Amino acid sequence: MRVLRSVAVSSVLLAAGVTVPRSSHVAVDHRPGVQLFQWTWPAIGRECPTIADVGFGFVQTSPPQESITGPAWWTSYQPVSYRLESKLGTRAEFAAMIDACHRAGVAVVVDAIVNHMAAGDGVGFAGTVYHHFEYPGLWTAADFHHCGLTPDDDIANYMDDRQVQTCELVNLADLDTSRPNVRDRLRQYLTDLVTLGVDGFRIDAAKHIAVDDLRGIVEGLPEGTVLFPEVIRGRGEPIQPEQYTEFGRQYEFGYARALAPVFSLVMPERLVGIHEGLLPSEEAISFVDNHDTERNGQTVDRRALAAHRLAETFLLADDYGLPMILSAYQFTNRDEGPPMDANGRVADAECGTEPWTCAHRADHVRAMIAFRGAVGDAPATISEHDRLAIVSRGDLGLVAINPGTADKTVTIPTSLAPASYHDLLGDSGASVEVTGPTVTITVPAAGAVALVRADG
Ligand code: ARE
């Protein structure tokens, strides 16, 4: 499953004719990714061999630039400079992380904030002095939008595209990305990261950056640098993911939201037709939850352990999109950040130690990524049978999910080829024989089975 990586120092040409030396590069491929939310660079570097072993192809990190200080997780989303010195680690640690992940064959996707800076005034994590519209040596007031459309220049109405793209998102100083100097400086930041070996970017708050402006920021980035713009699908809104497809795959919030009632309220019939009205599979990132939705109730509640586990099982059984798993930390209030030391540096995540979930190591995740390997690109067919969700992957594999509270034994029509199958999610070791057009399976309450050929 390993991808080839180019170890030699490669050079790429920017549109402006500048050569960017790239230390190494691993392509984002078909393998699922993991969002290691608020993980430090040393911890990610140490985890990458395990991540590769589970079968993930890439990690998505939290934002690496200098930010405001404070205990909340969301300080990461208020940049004050483009120095790679943050509560998650130093520039040297960041570079070492990329090398460690690349050595393991894992690509690194970085959360890039190019829409805005911070909300207030102060001194950043690495000592940078900043004011709402003055960043000495970096930005002046002219480099920001001052939309004049709402009393405080904050976005008040997502139905108004001018507000969304020129006013401030939760009071964050909004960069005027129509300005060439602003685009150039932002591209310089992204290029610096690429030079260190970054393989792709999540573009934070991409909805708030006009398509032409975003094009102007990212043009000339090396081929093979993936971009994942964050454009949250909002009912009836004028700005939708479909307008940003030129940049790359996008997080399909419609998919994540649709999973919630299925597993939380036991409505497996809702999975039939779940892909309708969403981005085409090859343009989508599929996920159960991310760092925002695990806090805002829009997706399956992580604390409902069985429902969440079954939703991840379905995500990985399905053939839609490029799946991503969230691996973060437990919290009791929305703003609560990860554990930190006295200097405001986040503690390195350690699996098996609170509060880190290490969701990417869970048995069902490991088993279902193995399932994906076994069924390859056999197309998924989704059906519901006696309150079970069934995902058939051609003649190679079948997943049956039981979100209900009673064990079930059912005989269902199947496209599985006649053979012996075993259950990657079970520990009984029992095999299932398929001899004809039906298969009989027993699916435990709040459980699932994932059948692949025993001789595969
Ligand atoms: C914090 C405080 C605020 C305060 C602000 C400035 O919570 O009260 O005003 O600081 O002092 C994250 C946190 C925010 C935090 C911010 C800055 O979530 O709470 O603000 O960091 O520190 C919209 C955007 C989308 C955005 C979401 C949150 O379109 O891009 O809002 N998501 C990304 C990240 C967030 C991050 C930011 C952007 C900012 O994933 O983690 O914020 O960098 C409808 C629309 C959506 C809209 C949504 C808002 O669904 O369709 O587009 O999402 O409403 O609820």
PDB file of C-alpha atoms and ligand atoms in Angstrom, residues 73-75 77-78 113 116 119 158 169-172 202 204-205 207-208 230 232-234 237 257 291-292 298 334, ligand 1:
ATOM      1  CA  TRP A  73      -7.940  25.623  20.912  1.00  0.00           C
ATOM      2  CA  TRP A  74      -9.123  28.322  18.527  1.00  0.00           C
ATOM      3  CA  THR A  75      -6.142  30.591  19.141  1.00  0.00           C
ATOM      4  CA  TYR A  77      -7.140  30.212  13.937  1.00  0.00           C
ATOM      5  CA  GLN A  78      -5.965  33.764  14.682  1.00  0.00           C
ATOM      6  CA  ILE A 113      -5.345  30.447   7.108  1.00  0.00           C
ATOM      7  CA  HIS A 116      -7.841  36.673   7.894  1.00  0.00           C
ATOM      8  CA  ALA A 119      -9.476  39.828  16.071  1.00  0.00           C
ATOM      9  CA  TYR A 158     -24.744  34.395   4.952  1.00  0.00           C
ATOM     10  CA  LEU A 169     -15.850  36.345  10.044  1.00  0.00           C
ATOM     11  CA  VAL A 170     -16.397  36.560  13.825  1.00  0.00           C
ATOM     12  CA  ASN A 171     -14.488  39.891  13.959  1.00  0.00           C
ATOM     13  CA  LEU A 172     -11.292  38.446  12.422  1.00  0.00           C
ATOM     14  CA  ARG A 202      -6.745  22.771   3.844  1.00  0.00           C
ATOM     15  CA  ASP A 204      -9.532  27.580   6.071  1.00  0.00           C
ATOM     16  CA  ALA A 205     -12.625  29.756   5.513  1.00  0.00           C
ATOM     17  CA  LYS A 207     -15.980  30.466   1.432  1.00  0.00           C
ATOM     18  CA  HIS A 208     -14.920  33.926   2.544  1.00  0.00           C
ATOM     19  CA  GLU A 230     -13.330  24.689   3.333  1.00  0.00           C
ATOM     20  CA  ILE A 232     -19.368  24.743   4.260  1.00  0.00           C
ATOM     21  CA  ARG A 233     -22.563  23.842   2.429  1.00  0.00           C
ATOM     22  CA  GLY A 234     -25.269  26.167   3.746  1.00  0.00           C
ATOM     23  CA  GLU A 237     -26.619  30.372   0.533  1.00  0.00           C
ATOM     24  CA  ARG A 257     -24.776  15.947   8.453  1.00  0.00           C
ATOM     25  CA  HIS A 291     -13.159  19.934  14.925  1.00  0.00           C
ATOM     26  CA  ASP A 292     -16.022  22.395  14.414  1.00  0.00           C
ATOM     27  CA  GLN A 298     -24.354  19.135  13.468  1.00  0.00           C
ATOM     28  CA  ARG A 334     -16.472  24.104  23.514  1.00  0.00           C
TER      29      ARG A 334
HETATM   30  C1  ARE B   1     -13.280  33.006  18.480  1.00  0.00           C
HETATM   31  C2  ARE B   1     -14.494  33.182  19.376  1.00  0.00           C
HETATM   32  C3  ARE B   1     -15.417  34.241  18.782  1.00  0.00           C
HETATM   33  C4  ARE B   1     -14.659  35.537  18.601  1.00  0.00           C
HETATM   34  C5  ARE B   1     -13.423  35.286  17.741  1.00  0.00           C
HETATM   35  C6  ARE B   1     -12.558  36.520  17.620  1.00  0.00           C
HETATM   36  O1  ARE B   1     -15.196  31.943  19.476  1.00  0.00           O
HETATM   37  O2  ARE B   1     -16.500  34.434  19.675  1.00  0.00           O
HETATM   38  O3  ARE B   1     -15.474  36.496  17.927  1.00  0.00           O
HETATM   39  O4  ARE B   1     -12.626  34.258  18.332  1.00  0.00           O
HETATM   40  O5  ARE B   1     -12.105  36.905  18.856  1.00  0.00           O
HETATM   41  C7  ARE B   1     -12.444  29.051  15.079  1.00  0.00           C
HETATM   42  C8  ARE B   1     -13.548  28.938  16.132  1.00  0.00           C
HETATM   43  C9  ARE B   1     -14.133  30.294  16.461  1.00  0.00           C
HETATM   44  C10 ARE B   1     -13.042  31.280  16.854  1.00  0.00           C
HETATM   45  C11 ARE B   1     -12.144  31.392  15.627  1.00  0.00           C
HETATM   46  C12 ARE B   1     -10.998  32.377  15.825  1.00  0.00           C
HETATM   47  O6  ARE B   1     -14.559  28.077  15.619  1.00  0.00           O
HETATM   48  O7  ARE B   1     -15.009  30.125  17.567  1.00  0.00           O
HETATM   49  O8  ARE B   1     -13.619  32.523  17.176  1.00  0.00           O
HETATM   50  O9  ARE B   1     -11.534  30.095  15.381  1.00  0.00           O
HETATM   51  O10 ARE B   1     -10.210  32.034  16.891  1.00  0.00           O
HETATM   52  C13 ARE B   1     -18.247  29.745   9.272  1.00  0.00           C
HETATM   53  C14 ARE B   1     -17.140  29.764   8.231  1.00  0.00           C
HETATM   54  C15 ARE B   1     -16.142  28.627   8.403  1.00  0.00           C
HETATM   55  C16 ARE B   1     -15.665  28.529   9.856  1.00  0.00           C
HETATM   56  C17 ARE B   1     -16.870  28.420  10.747  1.00  0.00           C
HETATM   57  C18 ARE B   1     -16.481  28.345  12.224  1.00  0.00           C
HETATM   58  O11 ARE B   1     -17.701  29.734   6.925  1.00  0.00           O
HETATM   59  O12 ARE B   1     -15.046  28.874   7.553  1.00  0.00           O
HETATM   60  O13 ARE B   1     -17.722  29.564  10.565  1.00  0.00           O
HETATM   61  N1  ARE B   1     -14.728  27.420  10.029  1.00  0.00           N
HETATM   62  C19 ARE B   1     -13.254  27.657  10.053  1.00  0.00           C
HETATM   63  C20 ARE B   1     -12.565  26.777  11.101  1.00  0.00           C
HETATM   64  C21 ARE B   1     -12.918  27.255  12.483  1.00  0.00           C
HETATM   65  C22 ARE B   1     -12.335  28.645  12.704  1.00  0.00           C
HETATM   66  C23 ARE B   1     -12.418  29.516  11.513  1.00  0.00           C
HETATM   67  C24 ARE B   1     -12.861  29.060  10.290  1.00  0.00           C
HETATM   68  C25 ARE B   1     -11.792  30.834  11.598  1.00  0.00           C
HETATM   69  O14 ARE B   1     -12.887  25.437  10.875  1.00  0.00           O
HETATM   70  O15 ARE B   1     -12.457  26.370  13.482  1.00  0.00           O
HETATM   71  O16 ARE B   1     -13.017  29.288  13.791  1.00  0.00           O
HETATM   72  O17 ARE B   1     -10.420  30.662  11.215  1.00  0.00           O
HETATM   73  C26 ARE B   1     -23.299  28.415   8.476  1.00  0.00           C
HETATM   74  C27 ARE B   1     -22.450  28.769   7.275  1.00  0.00           C
HETATM   75  C28 ARE B   1     -21.004  28.442   7.507  1.00  0.00           C
HETATM   76  C29 ARE B   1     -20.517  29.078   8.786  1.00  0.00           C
HETATM   77  C30 ARE B   1     -21.391  28.644   9.954  1.00  0.00           C
HETATM   78  C31 ARE B   1     -20.957  29.375  11.219  1.00  0.00           C
HETATM   79  O18 ARE B   1     -23.357  27.001   8.611  1.00  0.00           O
HETATM   80  O19 ARE B   1     -22.919  28.042   6.143  1.00  0.00           O
HETATM   81  O20 ARE B   1     -20.211  28.913   6.430  1.00  0.00           O
HETATM   82  O21 ARE B   1     -19.150  28.682   9.003  1.00  0.00           O
HETATM   83  O22 ARE B   1     -22.740  28.957   9.678  1.00  0.00           O
HETATM   84  O23 ARE B   1     -21.610  28.857  12.267  1.00  0.00           O
END
